[in-house]
Amino acid sequence: MPTPNPLSPDDFGPTLCIGEILVEIVANTAGSGFLEPQPLTGPYPSGAPAIFIDQCGRFGGSAAMIGSVGKDDFGRVNTDRLQRDGVDTSAIHVDPALPTGTAFVRYRDDGDRDFVYNMWTSAAGALDWTAEVEAVVARAGHLHIMGTLLVQQRIWQVIERAAGIIKSRGGSVSLDPNLRKELGADADTASRFAAVVSMADLLLPSGPELFVAAGTDASAGENAALASLFAGGAREIVLKRGAAGSTCFTAEGTRIDAPAFAVTELDPTGAGDCFGGAYVAARRLGFDMAQALTYGNAAGARNVTFRGPMEGAGTRAELDAFIAGKGRVA
């Protein structure tokens, strides 16, 4: 008997993402920080929710974004890209006073990164419930939530309200935990995180985020974390393992493993968001878990071969060509 799909079908309404929309500007030289003048490349459209929903739209799924940008060129860079890739931008607020958020990134020699953000004091943080937001939420079939947003009270209020409306009309919710353990010390954030985990039909953790989401210790093992999450109501869990590929688990006991693709990494930012965008879009379009995992792995791998966090987001045709032409990691 086939495992049921926990996500509402795509024709039930668009996949919706809420959160920060930024431009990213990348240092051309490896090193530590931004204490000296250096050549930069950008601006690139960015922001984890925007990357996710752009990949969803490029894959061919119905997609919509709620966010806020400034009335400036950086805002246009983002809205133009999302519109080009099929994303409904009608609920993206254009703030007349605040600038579009920015993220300056410099890679260290060891592959780690240094960031300088202007996020919540920019237009990215000026997000309210408007008539345009109400209209998009009213027709959405699925909400994807980024755990990093739960630290921001103003955006959490929009997410919580949207999730309640979408779930009440039979829609579904997915969560990319993307939340560091250190943030759990904040009681409000921990409470919000627990609330989102309990309402999520699909979780997409990376590595140790599985244990953060489950509230279990890593020493107890992967199976204990999975059991805790399924007992709490999750129906499908996709564990992103980086170079080791990805694995899907279901509440019915199904496990599917998918190996990674071998690529030369140029820029890792956005890989997990592209994985999630492709996986969610594929599942909502009726693809089975094995197919969706393959598309997710391909989307993440393809994206890291481009400079810029959204530049490698692929259409279904581009991902099919990528899958056909690339070897797998053994």
XYZ file of C-alpha atoms in Angstrom:
330
model
C 0.000 0.000 0.000
C 1.509 3.382 -1.009
C 2.548 5.737 1.781
C 0.104 8.670 1.879
C 1.396 12.108 0.956
C 1.121 14.406 4.008
C 1.181 17.579 1.909
C -1.909 19.141 0.387
C -1.896 18.885 -3.433
C -0.569 21.817 -5.433
C -3.948 22.551 -7.016
C -5.342 23.152 -3.512
C -3.459 26.457 -3.421
C 0.104 27.782 -3.634
C 3.030 26.961 -1.393
C 3.600 30.032 0.760
C 6.765 31.219 2.493
C 7.061 34.129 4.920
C 10.164 36.006 5.999
C 13.224 38.006 5.146
C 14.104 39.151 1.646
C 17.677 40.414 1.314
C 20.442 41.040 -1.140
C 23.714 39.236 -0.615
C 27.079 40.775 -1.448
C 30.040 38.403 -1.484
C 33.748 39.144 -0.921
C 35.908 37.937 -3.792
C 38.825 37.006 -1.541
C 38.960 34.414 1.221
C 39.788 35.685 4.677
C 38.357 36.746 7.991
C 35.835 39.551 8.270
C 35.480 42.945 6.637
C 38.066 45.084 8.383
C 39.845 46.120 5.194
C 38.737 47.262 1.705
C 38.248 44.378 -0.707
C 36.546 43.571 -4.020
C 32.934 42.438 -3.751
C 30.450 40.724 -6.052
C 26.712 41.276 -5.995
C 24.006 42.193 -5.262
C 22.401 38.754 -5.432
C 18.757 38.158 -4.456
C 18.722 36.260 -1.161
C 17.076 35.472 2.159
C 16.401 31.837 3.083
C 12.597 32.024 2.600
C 13.039 33.804 -0.744
C 15.558 31.206 -1.960
C 13.207 28.388 -0.951
C 10.164 29.868 -2.689
C 12.127 30.827 -5.813
C 13.247 27.214 -6.223
C 9.669 26.082 -5.647
C 8.447 28.418 -8.376
C 11.194 27.449 -10.815
C 10.381 23.778 -10.323
C 6.871 24.474 -11.539
C 4.918 24.513 -8.320
C 2.425 27.231 -7.476
C 4.287 29.605 -5.133
C 3.759 32.844 -3.202
C 5.915 34.991 -0.918
C 5.112 37.276 2.009
C 7.882 39.709 2.909
C 9.037 43.301 2.757
C 11.650 45.156 0.705
C 12.703 48.759 0.375
C 11.676 51.043 -2.468
C 15.155 50.723 -3.977
C 17.159 48.778 -6.529
C 17.942 46.000 -4.036
C 14.241 45.445 -3.557
C 13.683 45.365 -7.322
C 16.463 42.805 -7.739
C 14.449 40.457 -5.538
C 10.907 41.120 -6.731
C 11.960 40.972 -10.379
C 13.676 37.619 -9.814
C 10.751 36.094 -7.936
C 8.233 37.292 -10.524
C 10.396 35.956 -13.345
C 10.439 32.552 -11.673
C 6.677 32.331 -11.248
C 6.285 33.450 -7.632
C 3.238 35.504 -6.619
C 4.708 38.705 -5.122
C 1.412 40.493 -4.448
C 1.951 40.234 -0.667
C 5.502 41.622 -0.722
C 5.354 45.059 0.903
C 7.488 47.831 -0.602
C 8.498 50.086 2.275
C 8.870 53.759 1.289
C 11.310 54.590 4.099
C 13.366 51.543 5.123
C 16.052 50.045 2.849
C 16.069 46.454 1.632
C 17.947 44.133 3.987
C 21.536 43.192 3.214
C 23.954 40.391 3.989
C 27.688 40.780 3.334
C 29.471 37.418 3.230
C 33.135 36.487 3.275
C 34.410 32.933 3.143
C 37.317 31.865 5.306
C 40.045 29.525 4.078
C 38.446 26.646 5.989
C 35.091 27.166 4.258
C 33.405 28.848 7.234
C 31.767 32.252 6.700
C 31.683 35.702 8.280
C 28.488 37.746 7.862
C 27.523 41.379 8.327
C 23.723 41.630 8.337
C 21.242 44.454 8.241
C 18.077 42.417 8.652
C 15.527 43.277 11.325
C 16.296 47.015 11.310
C 15.686 47.078 7.540
C 12.523 46.623 5.496
C 12.893 42.862 6.060
C 11.679 43.318 9.627
C 8.778 45.644 8.736
C 6.242 42.907 8.104
C 2.584 43.293 9.087
C -0.748 41.616 8.392
C -2.259 43.517 5.459
C -5.147 43.011 3.054
C -2.644 41.641 0.517
C -1.274 39.163 3.075
C -4.834 38.129 4.009
C -5.677 37.435 0.363
C -2.603 35.267 -0.283
C -3.024 33.290 2.943
C -6.716 32.704 2.177
C -5.852 30.801 -0.988
C -2.618 29.085 0.138
C -2.537 25.310 0.413
C 0.805 24.899 2.153
C 3.021 26.994 4.444
C 6.781 26.475 4.704
C 8.370 27.884 7.886
C 12.034 28.707 8.547
C 13.035 28.179 12.183
C 15.374 31.179 12.190
C 12.347 33.495 11.936
C 10.931 32.395 15.272
C 13.264 34.767 17.130
C 11.480 37.753 15.542
C 8.197 38.532 17.308
C 6.693 40.661 14.545
C 7.202 38.006 11.878
C 6.172 35.198 14.229
C 2.759 36.833 14.638
C 2.222 36.698 10.871
C 3.476 33.098 10.650
C 1.297 31.893 13.527
C -1.834 33.498 12.125
C -1.169 32.207 8.596
C -0.472 28.681 9.828
C -3.740 28.582 11.748
C -5.759 29.682 8.721
C -4.049 27.285 6.306
C -4.303 24.279 8.627
C -7.965 25.049 9.400
C -8.892 24.829 5.722
C -7.125 21.480 5.270
C -3.721 22.739 4.166
C -0.323 21.515 5.327
C 2.823 22.895 6.970
C 6.520 22.108 6.590
C 9.396 23.261 8.792
C 13.093 23.694 8.146
C 14.309 23.870 11.804
C 17.459 25.863 10.986
C 17.587 26.918 14.630
C 20.734 26.787 16.735
C 20.581 25.179 20.151
C 21.852 28.380 21.730
C 18.609 30.127 20.776
C 16.629 27.596 22.794
C 17.696 29.463 25.937
C 15.162 32.138 24.966
C 11.890 30.905 26.460
C 9.715 32.690 23.888
C 11.666 31.264 20.945
C 11.645 27.779 22.449
C 7.871 27.975 22.930
C 7.299 29.126 19.354
C 9.589 26.427 18.024
C 7.714 23.716 19.933
C 4.414 25.062 18.579
C 5.630 24.919 14.979
C 7.098 21.429 15.379
C 3.740 20.212 16.709
C 1.839 21.591 13.691
C 4.315 20.491 10.996
C 3.321 17.678 8.644
C 6.829 17.604 7.135
C 10.160 18.426 8.792
C 13.391 19.057 6.855
C 16.256 19.116 9.397
C 19.963 19.110 8.583
C 22.178 16.827 10.691
C 21.954 17.717 14.400
C 18.862 19.877 13.845
C 16.941 16.593 14.037
C 17.729 16.360 17.759
C 16.940 20.038 18.368
C 13.533 19.589 16.733
C 12.832 16.390 18.678
C 14.065 17.755 22.002
C 16.230 14.654 22.458
C 19.941 14.238 23.064
C 22.081 13.090 20.147
C 23.450 10.303 22.346
C 19.973 8.723 22.350
C 20.296 8.200 18.605
C 18.454 9.021 15.412
C 15.636 6.505 15.948
C 14.690 8.014 19.313
C 14.486 11.493 17.767
C 12.352 10.222 14.903
C 10.020 8.378 17.270
C 9.551 11.521 19.358
C 8.690 13.639 16.310
C 6.269 11.101 14.868
C 4.583 10.767 18.260
C 4.135 14.548 18.217
C 2.255 14.485 14.911
C 4.858 14.718 12.128
C 4.069 12.462 9.182
C 7.195 12.801 7.055
C 10.769 13.712 8.024
C 13.511 14.392 5.491
C 17.027 14.441 6.925
C 19.505 16.427 4.837
C 22.944 14.802 5.164
C 25.065 17.011 2.881
C 27.643 14.957 0.978
C 26.008 11.800 2.343
C 22.754 12.565 0.512
C 19.360 12.568 2.179
C 16.893 10.214 3.837
C 13.111 10.294 4.097
C 11.275 8.643 7.001
C 7.510 8.334 7.387
C 5.230 7.742 10.348
C 4.228 4.443 8.709
C 7.806 3.162 8.954
C 9.043 3.773 5.402
C 12.681 4.747 4.920
C 14.169 5.901 1.612
C 17.817 6.904 1.129
C 19.065 8.969 -1.808
C 22.786 9.496 -2.501
C 24.222 12.938 -3.193
C 25.515 14.220 -6.504
C 29.241 14.771 -7.029
C 29.911 18.441 -7.812
C 32.636 21.045 -7.362
C 31.353 23.515 -4.785
C 31.653 27.208 -5.599
C 29.206 28.762 -3.119
C 27.318 26.638 -0.537
C 24.861 29.343 0.557
C 21.280 28.422 -0.306
C 21.839 24.707 -0.933
C 19.502 23.563 1.850
C 16.853 26.096 0.843
C 16.941 24.907 -2.773
C 16.725 21.295 -1.576
C 13.614 22.156 0.420
C 12.000 24.158 -2.373
C 12.415 21.346 -4.881
C 11.353 18.619 -2.435
C 8.187 20.392 -1.270
C 7.212 21.398 -4.809
C 7.751 17.853 -6.067
C 5.703 16.269 -3.280
C 2.843 18.729 -3.749
C 2.868 18.014 -7.493
C 2.403 14.311 -6.759
C 5.931 12.922 -7.051
C 6.749 10.054 -4.708
C 9.354 10.401 -1.953
C 12.194 8.795 -3.924
C 11.649 11.133 -6.873
C 11.340 14.154 -4.597
C 14.563 13.249 -2.760
C 16.411 12.985 -6.065
C 15.124 16.375 -7.166
C 15.987 17.865 -3.763
C 19.536 16.515 -3.873
C 19.933 17.744 -7.445
C 18.622 21.228 -6.613
C 20.982 21.616 -3.652
C 23.971 20.267 -5.577
C 23.303 22.355 -8.674
C 22.943 25.531 -6.642
C 26.395 25.253 -5.036
C 28.014 25.303 -8.481
C 26.878 28.931 -8.988
C 28.075 32.095 -7.288
C 25.165 33.653 -5.419
C 22.624 31.974 -3.135
C 19.741 31.858 -5.634
C 21.605 31.766 -8.948
C 21.617 27.970 -9.285
C 17.931 27.368 -8.552
C 16.843 25.076 -11.361
C 13.744 24.500 -13.443
C 12.490 20.927 -13.628
C 14.035 20.608 -17.098
C 17.378 21.929 -15.827
C 17.292 19.534 -12.876
C 16.409 16.613 -15.156
C 19.430 17.462 -17.307
C 21.604 17.795 -14.203
C 20.451 14.403 -12.900
C 21.085 12.743 -16.267
C 24.541 14.236 -16.645
C 26.055 13.937 -13.160
C 27.482 10.967 -11.281
C 26.465 10.116 -7.728
C 28.654 10.112 -4.641
C 29.272 6.468 -3.742
